[in-house]
Short mmCIF file of N, CA, C and O in Angstrom, two decimals:
data_model
loop_
_atom_site.label_atom_id
_atom_site.label_comp_id
_atom_site.label_asym_id
_atom_site.label_seq_id
_atom_site.Cartn_x
_atom_site.Cartn_y
_atom_site.Cartn_z
N MET A 1 0.80 -1.12 0.03
CA MET A 1 0.01 0.18 -0.07
C MET A 1 0.78 1.32 0.04
O MET A 1 2.10 1.21 -0.40
N PHE A 2 0.47 2.24 0.50
CA PHE A 2 1.10 3.59 0.53
C PHE A 2 1.57 3.77 1.94
O PHE A 2 0.86 3.84 2.85
N ASN A 3 2.91 4.14 2.23
CA ASN A 3 3.58 4.34 3.37
C ASN A 3 4.35 5.60 3.32
O ASN A 3 5.58 5.34 3.23
N PRO A 4 3.85 6.60 3.41
CA PRO A 4 4.66 7.88 3.36
C PRO A 4 5.38 8.21 4.57
O PRO A 4 5.16 7.87 5.72
N THR A 5 6.47 8.93 4.24
CA THR A 5 7.31 9.46 5.32
C THR A 5 6.64 10.68 5.94
O THR A 5 5.84 11.24 5.49
N GLN A 6 7.20 10.98 7.24
CA GLN A 6 6.73 12.37 7.66
C GLN A 6 6.99 13.51 6.63
O GLN A 6 6.17 14.39 6.57
N ALA A 7 8.14 13.58 6.06
CA ALA A 7 8.44 14.55 5.03
C ALA A 7 7.27 14.56 3.84
O ALA A 7 6.80 15.59 3.42
N ASP A 8 7.05 13.34 3.41
CA ASP A 8 6.00 13.21 2.34
C ASP A 8 4.56 13.84 2.79
O ASP A 8 3.92 14.49 1.98
N VAL A 9 4.19 13.53 4.02
CA VAL A 9 3.06 13.89 4.70
C VAL A 9 3.02 15.50 4.61
O VAL A 9 2.04 16.12 4.17
N ARG A 10 4.08 16.09 5.08
CA ARG A 10 4.15 17.55 5.21
C ARG A 10 4.19 18.21 3.95
O ARG A 10 3.56 19.14 3.77
N ARG A 11 4.86 17.57 2.96
CA ARG A 11 4.94 18.11 1.48
C ARG A 11 3.61 18.19 0.98
O ARG A 11 3.12 19.02 0.34
N PHE A 12 2.87 17.00 1.16
CA PHE A 12 1.48 16.80 0.65
C PHE A 12 0.60 17.89 1.16
O PHE A 12 -0.11 18.56 0.41
N PHE A 13 0.47 18.08 2.41
CA PHE A 13 -0.54 19.13 3.07
C PHE A 13 -0.08 20.55 2.58
O PHE A 13 -0.90 21.45 2.23
N CYS A 14 1.31 20.89 2.50
CA CYS A 14 1.67 22.13 2.12
C CYS A 14 1.49 22.39 0.61
O CYS A 14 0.95 23.44 0.24
N ALA A 15 1.57 21.32 -0.16
CA ALA A 15 1.21 21.53 -1.64
C ALA A 15 -0.24 21.69 -1.77
O ALA A 15 -0.64 22.50 -2.70
N VAL A 16 -1.10 20.90 -1.08
CA VAL A 16 -2.51 21.15 -1.17
C VAL A 16 -2.85 22.47 -0.75
O VAL A 16 -3.58 23.19 -1.42
N HIS A 17 -2.20 23.13 0.29
CA HIS A 17 -2.53 24.40 0.67
C HIS A 17 -2.16 25.41 -0.42
O HIS A 17 -2.97 26.38 -0.63
N ALA A 18 -0.96 25.24 -0.92
CA ALA A 18 -0.45 26.19 -1.99
C ALA A 18 -1.43 26.09 -3.30
O ALA A 18 -1.91 27.03 -3.81
N LYS A 19 -1.84 24.84 -3.56
CA LYS A 19 -2.71 24.73 -4.72
C LYS A 19 -4.17 25.37 -4.49
O LYS A 19 -4.75 26.05 -5.33
N THR A 20 -4.58 25.24 -3.21
CA THR A 20 -5.80 25.97 -2.93
C THR A 20 -5.75 27.49 -3.00
O THR A 20 -6.62 28.14 -3.45
N GLN A 21 -4.68 27.84 -2.48
CA GLN A 21 -4.37 29.43 -2.61
C GLN A 21 -4.30 30.00 -4.00
O GLN A 21 -4.74 30.97 -4.38
N ALA A 22 -3.74 29.17 -4.89
CA ALA A 22 -3.54 29.51 -6.28
C ALA A 22 -4.61 29.12 -7.16
O ALA A 22 -4.82 29.47 -8.26
N GLY A 23 -5.66 28.50 -6.52
CA GLY A 23 -6.87 27.90 -7.30
C GLY A 23 -6.51 26.86 -8.45
O GLY A 23 -7.21 26.91 -9.30
N GLN A 24 -5.62 26.14 -8.14
CA GLN A 24 -5.25 25.13 -9.13
C GLN A 24 -5.99 23.85 -8.87
O GLN A 24 -6.48 23.66 -7.84
N PRO A 25 -6.20 23.07 -9.94
CA PRO A 25 -6.89 21.87 -9.91
C PRO A 25 -6.17 20.84 -9.04
O PRO A 25 -4.94 20.86 -8.73
N MET A 26 -7.07 19.93 -8.34
CA MET A 26 -6.51 18.95 -7.35
C MET A 26 -7.10 17.46 -7.73
O MET A 26 -8.11 17.48 -8.25
N GLU A 27 -6.30 16.58 -7.30
CA GLU A 27 -6.82 15.16 -7.16
C GLU A 27 -7.83 15.02 -6.19
O GLU A 27 -7.99 16.09 -5.31
N ALA A 28 -8.65 13.91 -6.14
CA ALA A 28 -9.74 13.77 -5.32
C ALA A 28 -9.32 13.91 -3.82
O ALA A 28 -9.90 14.47 -2.84
N ILE A 29 -8.18 13.10 -3.43
CA ILE A 29 -7.57 13.24 -2.08
C ILE A 29 -7.27 14.58 -1.54
O ILE A 29 -7.24 14.93 -0.51
N GLU A 30 -6.63 15.32 -2.69
CA GLU A 30 -6.12 16.75 -2.41
C GLU A 30 -7.32 17.64 -2.08
O GLU A 30 -7.27 18.47 -1.26
N THR A 31 -8.45 17.37 -2.73
CA THR A 31 -9.62 18.05 -2.54
C THR A 31 -10.25 17.82 -1.22
O THR A 31 -10.65 19.04 -0.38
N LEU A 32 -10.26 16.66 -0.84
CA LEU A 32 -10.69 16.29 0.59
C LEU A 32 -9.84 16.91 1.52
O LEU A 32 -10.35 17.51 2.57
N ALA A 33 -8.46 16.88 1.36
CA ALA A 33 -7.55 17.41 2.29
C ALA A 33 -7.93 18.94 2.46
O ALA A 33 -7.66 19.52 3.51
N SER A 34 -8.13 19.58 1.24
CA SER A 34 -8.27 21.12 1.28
C SER A 34 -9.48 21.49 2.05
O SER A 34 -9.37 22.47 2.70
N LEU A 35 -10.41 20.57 2.12
CA LEU A 35 -11.72 20.86 2.97
C LEU A 35 -11.39 20.83 4.46
O LEU A 35 -11.91 21.72 5.15
N TRP A 36 -10.57 19.86 4.76
CA TRP A 36 -10.07 19.86 6.26
C TRP A 36 -9.07 20.97 6.56
O TRP A 36 -9.19 21.51 7.71
N ILE A 37 -8.24 21.28 5.64
CA ILE A 37 -7.37 22.38 5.87
C ILE A 37 -8.26 23.68 6.01
O ILE A 37 -7.95 24.53 6.99
N ALA A 38 -9.29 23.89 5.18
CA ALA A 38 -10.16 24.96 5.42
C ALA A 38 -10.80 25.23 6.66
O ALA A 38 -11.05 26.23 7.16
N GLU A 39 -11.06 24.03 7.40
CA GLU A 39 -11.73 23.92 8.70
C GLU A 39 -10.65 24.40 9.81
O GLU A 39 -11.14 24.58 10.92
N HIS A 40 -9.37 24.44 9.41
CA HIS A 40 -8.33 24.71 10.43
C HIS A 40 -7.62 25.90 9.94
O HIS A 40 -6.32 25.75 9.68
N PRO A 41 -8.06 27.14 10.02
CA PRO A 41 -7.19 28.22 9.54
C PRO A 41 -6.09 28.47 10.50
O PRO A 41 -5.11 29.08 10.08
N GLU A 42 -6.10 27.99 11.69
CA GLU A 42 -4.94 28.20 12.61
C GLU A 42 -3.67 27.39 12.11
O GLU A 42 -2.60 27.68 12.54
N TYR A 43 -3.79 26.48 11.13
CA TYR A 43 -2.70 25.78 10.67
C TYR A 43 -2.19 26.44 9.31
O TYR A 43 -1.16 25.92 8.79
N HIS A 44 -2.75 27.35 8.88
CA HIS A 44 -2.40 27.83 7.49
C HIS A 44 -1.03 28.43 7.44
O HIS A 44 -0.36 28.18 6.53
N ALA A 45 -0.62 29.07 8.50
CA ALA A 45 0.85 29.61 8.55
C ALA A 45 1.89 28.36 8.56
O ALA A 45 2.79 28.60 7.82
N ASP A 46 1.54 27.28 9.24
CA ASP A 46 2.30 26.06 9.23
C ASP A 46 2.43 25.56 7.91
O ASP A 46 3.43 24.85 7.37
N LEU A 47 1.29 25.55 7.08
CA LEU A 47 1.23 25.03 5.77
C LEU A 47 1.68 25.96 4.69
O LEU A 47 2.06 25.39 3.49
N ALA A 48 2.06 27.17 4.91
CA ALA A 48 2.46 28.09 3.96
C ALA A 48 4.05 28.01 3.63
O ALA A 48 4.40 28.44 2.61
N ASP A 49 4.75 27.47 4.61
CA ASP A 49 6.29 27.36 4.38
C ASP A 49 6.63 25.92 4.44
O ASP A 49 6.97 25.36 5.50
N VAL A 50 6.80 25.30 3.25
CA VAL A 50 7.22 23.70 3.30
C VAL A 50 8.53 23.49 3.92
O VAL A 50 8.74 22.59 4.71
N ASP A 51 9.46 24.46 3.88
CA ASP A 51 10.93 24.17 4.35
C ASP A 51 10.88 24.20 5.89
O ASP A 51 11.43 23.52 6.55
N ALA A 52 9.95 25.29 6.43
CA ALA A 52 9.79 25.39 7.81
C ALA A 52 9.01 24.21 8.34
O ALA A 52 9.41 23.65 9.56
N ALA A 53 8.08 23.71 7.49
CA ALA A 53 7.40 22.56 8.07
C ALA A 53 8.16 21.34 8.11
O ALA A 53 8.06 20.51 9.07
N LEU A 54 9.19 21.17 7.29
CA LEU A 54 9.97 20.04 7.20
C LEU A 54 10.88 20.05 8.33
O LEU A 54 11.29 18.94 8.84
N ALA A 55 11.32 21.14 8.70
CA ALA A 55 12.35 21.39 9.90
C ALA A 55 11.79 21.34 11.23
O ALA A 55 12.37 20.97 12.15
N ARG A 56 10.40 21.74 11.33
CA ARG A 56 9.88 21.80 12.72
C ARG A 56 9.64 20.50 13.34
O ARG A 56 9.17 19.37 12.82
N ASN A 57 9.88 20.54 14.60
CA ASN A 57 9.67 19.39 15.56
C ASN A 57 8.48 19.67 16.59
O ASN A 57 8.66 20.54 17.55
N TYR A 58 7.30 19.21 16.16
CA TYR A 58 6.26 19.70 17.07
C TYR A 58 6.30 18.93 18.45
O TYR A 58 5.52 19.45 19.23
N ASP A 59 7.02 17.86 18.60
CA ASP A 59 7.09 17.36 19.96
C ASP A 59 7.78 18.22 21.00
O ASP A 59 7.62 17.90 22.17
N GLU A 60 8.62 19.14 20.44
CA GLU A 60 9.27 19.99 21.22
C GLU A 60 8.37 21.33 21.83
O GLU A 60 8.87 22.08 22.51
N THR A 61 7.22 21.30 21.33
CA THR A 61 6.34 22.48 21.74
C THR A 61 5.16 21.84 22.41
O THR A 61 4.15 21.64 21.80
N PRO A 62 5.19 21.84 23.66
CA PRO A 62 4.00 21.18 24.56
C PRO A 62 2.82 22.01 24.46
O PRO A 62 2.91 23.39 24.22
N GLY A 63 1.82 21.35 24.28
CA GLY A 63 0.45 22.02 24.27
C GLY A 63 0.03 22.48 22.88
O GLY A 63 -1.06 23.03 22.62
N GLN A 64 0.97 22.34 21.82
CA GLN A 64 0.75 22.62 20.50
C GLN A 64 0.45 21.47 19.66
O GLN A 64 1.13 20.52 19.64
N THR A 65 -0.72 21.32 19.04
CA THR A 65 -1.09 20.28 18.08
C THR A 65 -0.20 20.29 16.89
O THR A 65 0.07 21.40 16.34
N ASN A 66 0.14 19.06 16.44
CA ASN A 66 1.02 18.95 15.20
C ASN A 66 -0.25 18.97 14.08
O ASN A 66 -0.99 18.09 14.02
N PRO A 67 -0.04 20.01 13.24
CA PRO A 67 -1.10 20.12 12.22
C PRO A 67 -1.25 19.01 11.13
O PRO A 67 -2.24 18.62 10.77
N PHE A 68 -0.13 18.46 10.95
CA PHE A 68 0.11 17.42 10.04
C PHE A 68 -0.50 16.07 10.50
O PHE A 68 -1.16 15.45 9.70
N LEU A 69 -0.17 15.88 11.73
CA LEU A 69 -0.89 14.59 12.33
C LEU A 69 -2.41 14.89 12.41
O LEU A 69 -3.03 13.88 12.03
N HIS A 70 -2.80 16.01 12.83
CA HIS A 70 -4.37 16.33 12.99
C HIS A 70 -5.07 16.19 11.80
O HIS A 70 -5.97 15.55 11.69
N LEU A 71 -4.54 16.68 10.67
CA LEU A 71 -5.12 16.77 9.36
C LEU A 71 -4.95 15.34 8.81
O LEU A 71 -5.98 14.91 8.15
N SER A 72 -3.98 14.64 9.05
CA SER A 72 -3.90 13.20 8.65
C SER A 72 -4.94 12.30 9.18
O SER A 72 -5.52 11.51 8.71
N MET A 73 -5.25 12.72 10.57
CA MET A 73 -6.21 11.93 11.21
C MET A 73 -7.59 12.31 10.66
O MET A 73 -8.52 11.30 10.44
N HIS A 74 -7.81 13.44 10.22
CA HIS A 74 -9.13 13.77 9.60
C HIS A 74 -9.22 13.01 8.22
O HIS A 74 -10.22 12.45 7.93
N LEU A 75 -8.12 12.99 7.51
CA LEU A 75 -8.22 12.08 6.24
C LEU A 75 -8.40 10.83 6.46
O LEU A 75 -9.18 10.16 5.86
N SER A 76 -7.76 10.24 7.43
CA SER A 76 -7.84 8.82 7.86
C SER A 76 -9.32 8.51 8.20
O SER A 76 -9.93 7.55 7.70
N ILE A 77 -10.03 9.25 9.05
CA ILE A 77 -11.38 8.99 9.41
C ILE A 77 -12.23 9.26 8.16
O ILE A 77 -13.13 8.36 7.95
N SER A 78 -12.18 10.12 7.40
CA SER A 78 -12.86 10.29 6.20
C SER A 78 -12.64 9.10 5.27
O SER A 78 -13.72 8.50 4.57
N GLU A 79 -11.54 8.57 5.13
CA GLU A 79 -11.32 7.30 4.26
C GLU A 79 -11.93 6.23 4.82
O GLU A 79 -12.48 5.26 4.15
N GLN A 80 -11.81 6.13 6.12
CA GLN A 80 -12.35 4.79 6.89
C GLN A 80 -13.94 4.87 6.69
O GLN A 80 -14.58 3.85 6.28
N CYS A 81 -14.61 6.13 6.84
CA CYS A 81 -16.00 6.06 6.61
C CYS A 81 -16.45 5.93 5.08
O CYS A 81 -17.41 5.26 4.92
N SER A 82 -15.50 6.29 4.27
CA SER A 82 -15.99 6.09 2.63
C SER A 82 -15.89 4.58 2.43
O SER A 82 -16.67 4.28 1.49
N ILE A 83 -15.15 3.90 3.11
CA ILE A 83 -15.07 2.30 2.73
C ILE A 83 -15.72 1.48 3.96
O ILE A 83 -15.66 0.25 3.89
N ASP A 84 -16.14 2.17 4.96
CA ASP A 84 -16.65 1.66 6.19
C ASP A 84 -15.79 0.55 6.72
O ASP A 84 -16.13 -0.55 7.02
N GLN A 85 -14.55 1.00 6.91
CA GLN A 85 -13.47 0.04 7.41
C GLN A 85 -12.75 0.73 8.58
O GLN A 85 -12.18 1.78 8.38
N PRO A 86 -12.76 0.38 9.70
CA PRO A 86 -13.33 -0.88 10.16
C PRO A 86 -14.71 -0.78 10.15
O PRO A 86 -15.54 0.23 10.21
N ARG A 87 -15.37 -1.94 9.87
CA ARG A 87 -16.89 -2.10 9.61
C ARG A 87 -17.61 -1.52 10.81
O ARG A 87 -17.38 -1.73 11.86
N GLY A 88 -18.59 -0.54 10.37
CA GLY A 88 -19.38 0.12 11.41
C GLY A 88 -19.00 1.47 11.70
O GLY A 88 -19.67 2.28 12.35
N ILE A 89 -17.69 1.87 11.23
CA ILE A 89 -17.13 3.27 11.52
C ILE A 89 -18.02 4.40 10.91
O ILE A 89 -18.31 5.37 11.49
N ARG A 90 -18.52 4.02 9.68
CA ARG A 90 -19.42 5.09 8.88
C ARG A 90 -20.59 5.36 9.68
O ARG A 90 -20.97 6.58 9.97
N GLN A 91 -21.27 4.40 10.07
CA GLN A 91 -22.50 4.58 10.88
C GLN A 91 -22.14 5.17 12.27
O GLN A 91 -22.89 6.23 12.68
N ALA A 92 -21.25 4.92 12.96
CA ALA A 92 -20.83 5.46 14.28
C ALA A 92 -20.53 6.99 14.08
O ALA A 92 -20.96 7.82 14.84
N VAL A 93 -19.69 7.26 13.18
CA VAL A 93 -19.37 8.75 12.80
C VAL A 93 -20.65 9.63 12.40
O VAL A 93 -20.83 10.64 12.85
N GLU A 94 -21.49 8.95 11.62
CA GLU A 94 -22.66 9.60 11.25
C GLU A 94 -23.62 10.00 12.38
O GLU A 94 -24.11 10.95 12.50
N LEU A 95 -23.66 8.94 13.26
CA LEU A 95 -24.59 9.13 14.50
C LEU A 95 -23.93 10.20 15.36
O LEU A 95 -24.62 10.98 15.87
N LEU A 96 -22.65 10.18 15.46
CA LEU A 96 -22.02 11.10 16.34
C LEU A 96 -22.11 12.52 15.76
O LEU A 96 -22.31 13.49 16.43
N SER A 97 -21.88 12.54 14.50
CA SER A 97 -22.04 13.76 13.71
C SER A 97 -23.42 14.44 13.97
O SER A 97 -23.53 15.66 14.21
N LYS A 98 -24.48 13.54 13.85
CA LYS A 98 -25.91 14.07 14.21
C LYS A 98 -26.04 14.39 15.60
O LYS A 98 -26.67 15.47 15.83
N ARG A 99 -25.49 13.71 16.57
CA ARG A 99 -25.52 14.02 17.91
C ARG A 99 -24.87 15.42 18.15
O ARG A 99 -25.44 16.22 18.92
N LEU A 100 -23.87 15.66 17.72
CA LEU A 100 -22.93 16.85 17.91
C LEU A 100 -23.37 17.94 16.98
O LEU A 100 -22.89 19.14 17.10
N ASP A 101 -24.20 17.59 15.88
CA ASP A 101 -24.66 18.74 14.90
C ASP A 101 -23.25 19.21 14.20
O ASP A 101 -23.28 20.42 13.77
N SER A 102 -22.31 18.35 14.07
CA SER A 102 -21.07 18.69 13.39
C SER A 102 -20.21 17.61 12.93
O SER A 102 -19.77 16.80 13.84
N LEU A 103 -19.85 17.56 11.75
CA LEU A 103 -19.00 16.38 11.31
C LEU A 103 -17.70 16.67 11.78
O LEU A 103 -16.96 15.85 12.17
N HIS A 104 -17.15 17.89 11.88
CA HIS A 104 -15.79 18.30 12.31
C HIS A 104 -15.86 17.93 13.72
O HIS A 104 -14.77 17.33 14.13
N ASP A 105 -16.76 18.37 14.53
CA ASP A 105 -16.55 17.90 16.00
C ASP A 105 -16.63 16.35 16.17
O ASP A 105 -15.99 15.68 17.04
N ALA A 106 -17.43 15.64 15.38
CA ALA A 106 -17.44 14.20 15.39
C ALA A 106 -16.14 13.59 14.99
O ALA A 106 -15.65 12.65 15.66
N HIS A 107 -15.44 13.99 14.07
CA HIS A 107 -14.10 13.71 13.73
C HIS A 107 -13.20 13.87 14.91
O HIS A 107 -12.35 13.01 15.22
N HIS A 108 -13.27 15.05 15.62
CA HIS A 108 -12.34 15.12 16.80
C HIS A 108 -12.59 14.18 17.77
O HIS A 108 -11.69 13.80 18.45
N ALA A 109 -13.87 13.82 18.02
CA ALA A 109 -14.09 12.78 19.00
C ALA A 109 -13.81 11.46 18.55
O ALA A 109 -13.19 10.74 19.41
N ALA A 110 -13.87 11.26 17.18
CA ALA A 110 -13.40 9.93 16.65
C ALA A 110 -11.83 9.86 17.00
O ALA A 110 -11.25 8.77 17.11
N MET A 111 -11.14 11.02 16.69
CA MET A 111 -9.82 11.08 16.73
C MET A 111 -9.32 10.74 18.26
O MET A 111 -8.23 10.00 18.44
N ASP A 112 -9.97 10.98 19.14
CA ASP A 112 -9.70 10.71 20.54
C ASP A 112 -9.81 9.18 20.62
O ASP A 112 -8.93 8.61 21.37
N CYS A 113 -10.88 8.52 20.08
CA CYS A 113 -11.06 7.08 20.08
C CYS A 113 -9.92 6.38 19.33
O CYS A 113 -9.30 5.51 19.84
N MET A 114 -9.56 7.01 18.32
CA MET A 114 -8.47 6.37 17.51
C MET A 114 -7.14 6.37 18.29
O MET A 114 -6.43 5.46 18.21
N GLY A 115 -6.99 7.61 18.75
CA GLY A 115 -5.56 7.71 19.52
C GLY A 115 -5.55 6.76 20.62
O GLY A 115 -4.45 6.21 20.93
N GLN A 116 -6.67 6.54 21.37
CA GLN A 116 -6.83 5.73 22.52
C GLN A 116 -6.46 4.25 22.00
O GLN A 116 -5.72 3.46 22.59
N MET A 117 -7.01 3.79 20.86
CA MET A 117 -6.88 2.57 20.45
C MET A 117 -5.46 2.30 20.01
O MET A 117 -4.90 1.24 20.32
N LEU A 118 -4.75 3.27 19.47
CA LEU A 118 -3.42 3.20 19.01
C LEU A 118 -2.42 3.01 20.07
O LEU A 118 -1.54 2.35 20.25
N TRP A 119 -2.69 3.88 21.27
CA TRP A 119 -1.90 3.89 22.32
C TRP A 119 -2.04 2.48 23.04
O TRP A 119 -0.98 1.92 23.49
N GLU A 120 -3.31 1.94 23.12
CA GLU A 120 -3.45 0.60 23.83
C GLU A 120 -2.80 -0.36 22.88
O GLU A 120 -2.15 -1.37 23.55
N SER A 121 -2.89 -0.34 21.63
CA SER A 121 -2.13 -1.26 20.70
C SER A 121 -0.64 -1.40 21.03
O SER A 121 -0.06 -2.42 21.06
N GLN A 122 -0.02 -0.17 20.98
CA GLN A 122 1.36 -0.07 21.19
C GLN A 122 1.74 -0.45 22.53
O GLN A 122 2.85 -1.31 22.59
N ARG A 123 0.99 -0.10 23.60
CA ARG A 123 1.33 -0.39 24.92
C ARG A 123 1.34 -1.96 25.13
O ARG A 123 2.15 -2.58 25.79
N ALA A 124 0.38 -2.63 24.53
CA ALA A 124 0.24 -4.07 24.64
C ALA A 124 0.89 -4.80 23.61
O ALA A 124 1.03 -6.09 23.71
N GLY A 125 1.45 -4.24 22.61
CA GLY A 125 2.27 -4.81 21.56
C GLY A 125 1.38 -5.86 20.83
O GLY A 125 1.67 -7.00 20.36
N ARG A 126 0.10 -5.37 20.52
CA ARG A 126 -0.71 -6.16 19.59
C ARG A 126 -1.50 -5.26 18.57
O ARG A 126 -1.27 -3.89 18.55
N PRO A 127 -2.03 -5.94 17.65
CA PRO A 127 -2.58 -5.00 16.54
C PRO A 127 -3.73 -4.05 17.10
O PRO A 127 -4.32 -4.43 18.03
N PRO A 128 -3.98 -3.05 16.40
CA PRO A 128 -5.16 -2.20 16.74
C PRO A 128 -6.35 -2.86 16.72
O PRO A 128 -6.69 -3.80 15.89
N ASP A 129 -7.22 -2.56 17.71
CA ASP A 129 -8.38 -3.21 17.98
C ASP A 129 -9.56 -2.40 17.43
O ASP A 129 -10.15 -1.45 17.88
N GLY A 130 -9.98 -2.71 16.18
CA GLY A 130 -10.92 -1.91 15.39
C GLY A 130 -12.27 -1.90 16.03
O GLY A 130 -13.09 -1.01 16.06
N GLU A 131 -12.71 -2.96 16.69
CA GLU A 131 -13.91 -3.15 17.54
C GLU A 131 -13.93 -2.27 18.71
O GLU A 131 -15.05 -1.64 18.94
N ALA A 132 -12.87 -2.13 19.31
CA ALA A 132 -12.88 -1.19 20.47
C ALA A 132 -13.07 0.31 20.06
O ALA A 132 -13.51 1.01 20.64
N TYR A 133 -12.33 0.66 18.96
CA TYR A 133 -12.49 1.87 18.29
C TYR A 133 -13.87 2.22 17.89
O TYR A 133 -14.33 3.31 18.45
N ILE A 134 -14.56 1.28 17.26
CA ILE A 134 -15.95 1.53 16.78
C ILE A 134 -16.81 1.68 18.20
O ILE A 134 -17.65 2.57 18.18
N ALA A 135 -16.50 0.74 19.18
CA ALA A 135 -17.38 0.75 20.31
C ALA A 135 -17.16 2.21 21.04
O ALA A 135 -18.17 2.83 21.60
N CYS A 136 -15.94 2.66 21.06
CA CYS A 136 -15.66 4.15 21.65
C CYS A 136 -16.42 5.13 20.88
O CYS A 136 -17.09 5.99 21.61
N VAL A 137 -16.55 5.09 19.56
CA VAL A 137 -17.32 6.20 18.79
C VAL A 137 -18.70 6.06 19.07
O VAL A 137 -19.44 7.00 19.36
N GLN A 138 -19.14 4.78 19.04
CA GLN A 138 -20.47 4.52 19.26
C GLN A 138 -21.02 4.96 20.65
O GLN A 138 -22.16 5.63 20.89
N ARG A 139 -20.17 4.77 21.70
CA ARG A 139 -20.44 5.31 23.01
C ARG A 139 -20.60 6.76 23.05
O ARG A 139 -21.62 7.39 23.55
N ARG A 140 -19.72 7.45 22.33
CA ARG A 140 -19.79 8.92 22.32
C ARG A 140 -21.05 9.44 21.54
O ARG A 140 -21.57 10.44 21.81
N ALA A 141 -21.53 8.51 20.53
CA ALA A 141 -22.54 8.93 19.69
C ALA A 141 -24.06 8.67 20.40
O ALA A 141 -25.03 9.53 20.21
N THR A 142 -23.92 7.83 21.53
CA THR A 142 -25.16 7.41 22.18
C THR A 142 -25.32 7.96 23.47
O THR A 142 -26.43 7.86 24.24
N ARG A 143 -24.34 8.44 24.22
CA ARG A 143 -24.38 8.89 25.55
C ARG A 143 -25.13 10.10 25.51
O ARG A 143 -25.25 11.10 24.70
N ASP A 144 -25.72 10.36 26.76
CA ASP A 144 -26.59 11.58 27.03
C ASP A 144 -25.73 12.76 27.49
O ASP A 144 -24.81 12.83 27.97
#
């Protein structure tokens, strides 16, 4: 499949931002990325300078979100929903989106669940548990 490096991911999002600013045509995945970039104007300065983006270490800035990781998670969730993989994620995110009245907020909640799943997977040394991920998103969609 596709296994981009950190630099590849950063170049991709910076290029999408540049294309958006220039009104250039984009591939489907770039269009999707541009929609999430538009939802995060706080990241536009980070995306405007590819050299600075490649050099920056976001781990050294406590309390600041890595825009490339954040946008990648939005894309991942969008892709998961488009193919319903893991099975049930589409419905869970749709329910959460309706509950929160915001797809964007639903993605952020799903990101928390995804992060928890990945952390638990790494800590236990086992593959990610897609069922636990879906259950977490479903709980957030159905709780009062």
